[in-house]
């Protein structure tokens, strides 16, 4: 067992207080957006096995099968295939979508062949991997996820009574859904920026008005108005209105698969994802937007946001079921005085305590004991048998292999 020393990423959209409150540290006054736990080369966690702090990525590289287990190495290669985060949003993140594995492989190979520098602002594919992800709310958490039913979106836009939106309403009513969604998103992202900025200003004012009234879409209007305050005049505000607005309650989660447009708006959550930096942006950002590539990757299908709730197993583990193997997220709500919960040792694990306190004990008993306070985390190599006790709430990240 290794206690992890983790890095906080200070992105501009981050909360100045949420992660410090979780960690029990003083706020710096600067945004603290993400706490990274894992072996991602951008900010690997560090461990100390008696010879000073070493990056977890280096520890794994020195003995992949010993740290990850032969099953994980066979399935995913000699690196930890997931990244665990605590994400603290105080303002909206960019509206974005992720490619599937085949799209990522093709896109990465194409940009490599064309000699696009890996750090170029206009580069789309930083690697050849897909980036499915899961966000689980620790506080009420607002987000956008997937396209809303086209007819319902037409009604939502029509109620705003903004003349420049009427052609979009007509398209959403008249065309088959997938064609309509593609046509409207394309029109929004390729429109004249000055004209679109005026449309966004009108739309934001109308959303403020309707959000202050009762109605089935009032929470969504309030969310869109808030987005517009953070990104005045951005075409992404209109693009966001095509998506489902969802508010997660603590313990609820969203799974974001390939091709699903989404954005996180506000709140604190535990996020887990496959190790990839591939993001195609749709708006709400000053960064590069490659509209043709974006349209190739987006799945133009309406669906509900698909809120996940954990499924309890007889062991007390509560599992968030997803259709991929690179990660498996679960949690334990450990009562005072409860017996220890043995954890499987075939695959690597990261354990994160989000409330109370957790105690990890190895086979050597108290000599191999690690206490995790709120906000602290640990890496457990494959093959190391541990038992978990509380009282506290612990998230467990591992792989399916």
XYZ file of C-alpha atoms in Angstrom:
401
model
C 0.000 0.000 0.000
C 1.248 3.444 -0.897
C -0.136 6.746 0.308
C -0.439 9.020 -2.720
C 0.833 12.582 -2.899
C -1.291 14.204 -5.577
C -1.232 17.309 -7.742
C -3.989 19.925 -7.910
C -4.537 21.460 -11.355
C -5.441 25.198 -11.199
C -7.689 25.557 -14.280
C -9.588 28.840 -14.493
C -13.035 27.220 -14.180
C -12.173 25.605 -10.840
C -13.572 26.387 -7.416
C -11.281 28.233 -5.024
C -12.728 26.442 -1.975
C -14.209 22.990 -2.724
C -10.996 20.960 -2.984
C -9.338 22.773 -0.032
C -12.430 21.959 2.060
C -12.177 18.290 1.070
C -8.452 18.190 1.857
C -8.684 20.286 5.022
C -6.251 22.871 3.680
C -6.376 26.647 3.460
C -7.609 28.095 0.157
C -4.933 29.885 -1.826
C -7.355 32.330 -3.428
C -6.675 30.726 -6.806
C -8.949 28.212 -8.546
C -8.274 24.570 -7.673
C -10.054 22.597 -10.366
C -8.847 18.988 -10.331
C -6.996 16.692 -7.946
C -5.286 13.967 -9.998
C -4.688 10.443 -8.695
C -2.847 7.993 -10.908
C 0.078 7.727 -13.283
C -0.873 10.133 -16.060
C 2.362 11.686 -17.403
C 0.862 15.175 -17.108
C 0.799 15.032 -13.285
C 1.546 11.593 -11.843
C 0.925 10.912 -8.178
C 4.021 10.310 -6.072
C 4.773 7.504 -3.621
C 7.542 6.937 -1.110
C 8.740 3.390 -0.470
C 11.581 4.455 1.768
C 13.875 6.051 -0.786
C 12.150 9.385 -1.288
C 9.180 10.447 -3.395
C 8.957 8.838 -6.828
C 6.348 9.299 -9.563
C 3.866 6.430 -9.637
C 4.383 6.267 -13.406
C 8.075 5.473 -12.823
C 7.249 2.812 -10.229
C 4.882 1.111 -12.670
C 7.304 1.402 -15.594
C 9.997 -0.353 -13.540
C 7.781 -3.408 -12.892
C 4.495 -3.324 -14.855
C 3.388 -6.881 -14.070
C 4.316 -6.566 -10.411
C 2.382 -3.320 -9.950
C -0.542 -3.850 -12.351
C -0.776 -7.635 -12.510
C -0.383 -9.809 -15.605
C -4.080 -9.627 -16.507
C -4.110 -5.820 -16.637
C -0.848 -5.678 -18.597
C -2.158 -8.217 -21.094
C -5.380 -6.267 -21.617
C -4.153 -2.665 -21.449
C -0.378 -2.644 -21.775
C 2.286 -1.667 -19.216
C 0.576 1.421 -17.790
C -2.279 2.216 -15.426
C -5.229 2.495 -17.848
C -7.288 5.011 -15.870
C -6.987 8.397 -14.194
C -8.989 9.200 -11.051
C -9.800 12.816 -10.190
C -11.696 15.011 -7.813
C -13.247 17.691 -10.032
C -14.447 21.017 -8.599
C -16.265 23.234 -11.106
C -17.289 26.781 -10.227
C -18.031 27.754 -13.844
C -18.806 25.753 -16.997
C -16.166 23.622 -18.651
C -15.994 23.568 -22.438
C -18.765 21.822 -24.365
C -16.979 18.765 -25.735
C -17.055 15.262 -27.158
C -14.592 12.349 -27.178
C -13.770 9.983 -30.068
C -14.092 6.223 -29.976
C -10.930 4.119 -30.174
C -11.007 3.662 -33.969
C -11.519 7.403 -34.518
C -8.705 8.219 -32.104
C -6.314 5.790 -33.750
C -7.100 7.144 -37.233
C -7.004 10.782 -36.146
C -3.736 10.394 -34.252
C -2.085 8.560 -37.160
C -3.245 11.238 -39.606
C -1.922 14.149 -37.536
C 1.356 12.315 -36.938
C 1.729 11.689 -40.676
C 1.046 15.358 -41.414
C 3.650 16.426 -38.860
C 1.258 18.375 -36.624
C 3.230 19.118 -33.422
C 1.817 17.247 -30.429
C 1.505 20.527 -28.495
C 0.004 22.546 -31.379
C -3.098 24.513 -30.422
C -4.971 23.133 -33.433
C -4.058 19.484 -32.763
C -7.124 17.298 -32.065
C -5.571 13.950 -31.146
C -2.880 13.836 -28.467
C -2.847 10.021 -28.394
C -4.458 6.990 -30.038
C -6.834 6.102 -27.191
C -10.499 6.714 -26.513
C -11.644 8.661 -23.455
C -14.802 7.302 -21.852
C -15.426 8.887 -18.468
C -17.683 8.747 -15.429
C -18.516 11.578 -13.031
C -20.060 10.851 -9.619
C -21.453 13.752 -7.612
C -20.185 14.517 -4.109
C -22.393 17.635 -3.933
C -25.337 18.647 -6.114
C -23.700 18.708 -9.551
C -24.979 20.405 -12.706
C -24.126 19.233 -16.194
C -25.203 18.805 -19.797
C -25.251 15.337 -21.316
C -26.392 14.110 -24.729
C -28.950 15.526 -27.144
C -32.458 16.199 -25.903
C -35.359 14.902 -27.996
C -35.512 17.158 -31.074
C -39.199 17.960 -30.687
C -38.752 18.913 -27.046
C -35.782 21.114 -27.939
C -37.855 22.806 -30.620
C -40.451 23.674 -27.976
C -37.771 24.933 -25.588
C -36.275 27.217 -28.266
C -39.652 28.400 -29.562
C -40.713 29.505 -26.069
C -37.790 31.944 -26.000
C -39.436 33.946 -28.808
C -36.091 34.947 -30.326
C -36.489 35.494 -34.085
C -33.041 34.220 -35.184
C -33.793 30.889 -33.472
C -36.944 30.240 -35.520
C -35.120 28.566 -38.448
C -33.623 26.087 -35.975
C -37.078 25.391 -34.557
C -38.400 24.708 -38.063
C -35.521 22.334 -38.839
C -36.017 20.424 -35.589
C -39.716 19.994 -36.378
C -39.344 19.129 -40.074
C -36.272 16.911 -40.476
C -35.548 13.373 -39.274
C -33.966 13.763 -35.855
C -30.335 12.870 -36.612
C -30.333 15.107 -39.708
C -32.008 17.931 -37.803
C -29.528 17.838 -34.917
C -26.581 17.769 -37.317
C -27.965 20.620 -39.399
C -28.695 22.863 -36.421
C -25.339 22.256 -34.712
C -23.523 22.878 -37.988
C -25.456 26.106 -38.563
C -24.703 27.363 -35.046
C -20.969 26.640 -35.222
C -20.459 28.030 -38.739
C -22.633 31.144 -38.470
C -21.218 34.663 -38.683
C -19.723 35.302 -35.242
C -21.024 38.842 -34.894
C -24.569 37.885 -35.855
C -24.443 34.839 -33.599
C -23.204 36.947 -30.679
C -26.309 39.118 -31.014
C -28.496 36.000 -31.118
C -26.820 34.690 -27.983
C -27.422 37.988 -26.152
C -31.128 37.911 -27.063
C -31.385 34.246 -26.105
C -29.659 34.789 -22.757
C -32.074 37.581 -21.842
C -35.049 35.400 -22.736
C -33.621 32.453 -20.788
C -33.191 34.695 -17.728
C -36.856 35.698 -18.019
C -38.194 32.154 -18.426
C -35.868 30.767 -15.788
C -37.468 33.059 -13.229
C -40.906 31.579 -13.962
C -42.471 28.235 -13.182
C -42.363 25.666 -15.930
C -40.887 22.289 -16.843
C -37.826 23.851 -18.489
C -37.166 26.567 -15.881
C -34.090 24.824 -14.360
C -32.631 24.333 -17.834
C -33.264 27.979 -18.776
C -31.509 29.080 -15.581
C -28.537 26.870 -16.430
C -28.309 28.240 -19.986
C -28.573 31.817 -18.723
C -25.728 31.120 -16.296
C -23.618 29.673 -19.121
C -24.252 32.829 -21.161
C -23.069 35.011 -18.285
C -19.777 33.119 -18.247
C -19.444 33.027 -22.053
C -21.260 36.099 -23.407
C -21.855 35.886 -27.140
C -20.361 32.392 -27.490
C -22.135 30.181 -30.094
C -21.666 27.317 -27.634
C -24.531 28.789 -25.597
C -26.958 27.904 -28.402
C -25.256 24.534 -28.950
C -25.696 23.827 -25.232
C -29.445 24.309 -25.582
C -29.594 21.190 -27.739
C -28.443 19.078 -24.780
C -30.129 17.600 -21.736
C -29.630 19.600 -18.565
C -29.195 17.363 -15.515
C -28.640 17.953 -11.819
C -27.019 15.036 -10.032
C -27.573 14.489 -6.351
C -24.693 13.155 -4.214
C -24.003 9.550 -5.125
C -25.529 9.817 -8.619
C -23.326 9.594 -11.687
C -23.145 10.119 -15.449
C -21.281 7.924 -17.910
C -19.989 9.766 -20.999
C -19.235 7.434 -23.878
C -17.757 8.222 -27.278
C -19.578 10.754 -29.402
C -21.783 12.106 -26.595
C -21.592 15.912 -26.288
C -21.400 17.078 -22.699
C -20.249 19.787 -20.314
C -19.844 20.023 -16.554
C -21.288 23.247 -15.132
C -20.969 23.388 -11.347
C -20.263 21.135 -8.383
C -17.826 18.709 -6.777
C -17.468 15.150 -8.008
C -15.248 12.101 -8.344
C -14.305 11.540 -11.981
C -12.643 8.544 -13.594
C -11.584 8.196 -17.214
C -9.469 6.195 -19.575
C -5.955 7.604 -19.929
C -6.350 9.939 -22.895
C -6.245 13.654 -23.683
C -8.439 13.487 -26.795
C -11.077 16.232 -26.690
C -13.008 17.826 -29.546
C -14.657 21.061 -28.466
C -18.059 22.429 -29.501
C -17.968 25.781 -27.709
C -17.701 27.597 -24.375
C -13.973 27.907 -24.861
C -11.354 30.161 -26.456
C -9.551 27.010 -27.648
C -9.501 25.560 -31.157
C -12.770 24.153 -32.564
C -12.386 21.886 -35.596
C -15.981 21.860 -36.844
C -15.606 19.240 -39.634
C -13.812 16.783 -37.323
C -16.254 17.473 -34.524
C -19.207 16.693 -36.798
C -17.536 13.442 -37.820
C -17.211 12.304 -34.207
C -20.504 13.463 -32.652
C -23.295 10.892 -32.373
C -26.437 12.715 -33.477
C -28.856 10.660 -31.394
C -31.182 11.914 -28.693
C -31.314 10.122 -25.387
C -31.900 10.894 -21.751
C -28.838 11.719 -19.656
C -28.856 8.201 -18.206
C -28.273 8.980 -14.536
C -26.485 6.070 -12.835
C -26.986 4.956 -9.273
C -24.695 2.422 -7.625
C -25.698 -1.224 -7.502
C -25.083 -2.772 -4.085
C -23.350 -6.144 -3.905
C -23.454 -8.560 -0.970
C -19.912 -7.533 -0.001
C -21.104 -3.977 0.703
C -19.422 -2.630 -2.433
C -21.630 -0.279 -4.472
C -20.688 -0.448 -8.149
C -21.251 2.092 -10.932
C -21.699 -0.200 -13.928
C -20.285 0.966 -17.279
C -19.716 -0.814 -20.613
C -15.928 -0.469 -20.702
C -12.993 -2.272 -19.087
C -10.344 0.427 -18.554
C -11.927 1.451 -15.272
C -14.396 0.280 -12.675
C -15.611 2.741 -10.044
C -17.329 1.739 -6.839
C -17.752 3.017 -3.306
C -17.977 1.714 0.237
C -20.049 3.472 2.884
C -18.396 2.074 6.001
C -20.308 2.272 9.301
C -18.862 2.837 12.746
C -17.887 -0.507 14.225
C -18.405 -2.415 10.985
C -16.170 -5.341 10.130
C -13.354 -5.078 7.601
C -14.183 -5.488 3.910
C -11.634 -7.586 1.994
C -10.715 -6.193 -1.427
C -9.822 -8.308 -4.438
C -6.111 -8.276 -5.198
C -5.925 -9.329 -8.887
C -5.817 -5.816 -10.284
C -4.322 -2.432 -9.260
C -6.490 -0.188 -7.102
C -6.689 3.441 -6.044
C -8.730 4.136 -2.915
C -9.975 7.641 -2.132
C -11.551 8.606 1.184
C -14.142 11.372 0.699
C -15.593 11.510 4.228
C -14.714 10.256 7.681
C -11.677 8.011 7.882
C -10.677 4.712 6.291
C -8.205 2.127 7.499
C -6.396 -0.221 5.119
C -4.812 -3.325 6.601
C -2.578 -5.733 4.772
C -1.929 -9.367 5.590
C 0.715 -8.393 8.152
C -1.944 -6.721 10.348
C -1.081 -3.498 12.145
C 2.439 -3.510 10.717
C 0.860 -3.007 7.315
C -1.790 -0.432 8.216
C -2.554 2.785 6.389
C -5.058 5.381 7.606
C -6.712 7.671 5.094
C -8.342 10.862 6.246
C -10.871 12.758 4.147
C -9.300 13.710 0.821
C -6.427 11.207 1.106
C -5.833 8.323 -1.285
C -3.735 5.191 -1.680
C -2.427 2.942 -4.434
C -2.649 -0.808 -3.855
C -0.596 -2.878 -6.313
C -2.086 -5.994 -7.891
C -1.596 -9.059 -5.748
C -1.591 -7.182 -2.437
C -4.459 -8.357 -0.253
C -6.008 -5.588 1.870
C -9.061 -5.133 4.060
C -10.953 -1.857 4.381
C -12.736 -0.492 7.441
C -14.176 2.856 8.508
C -16.116 4.800 9.540
C -16.053 6.695 6.272
C -16.920 6.712 2.590
C -14.321 5.395 0.173
C -14.283 5.319 -3.613
C -12.454 2.416 -5.212
C -11.013 2.657 -8.729
C -9.722 -0.422 -10.504
C -9.983 -2.185 -13.879
C -11.966 -5.053 -15.369
C -9.424 -7.653 -16.476
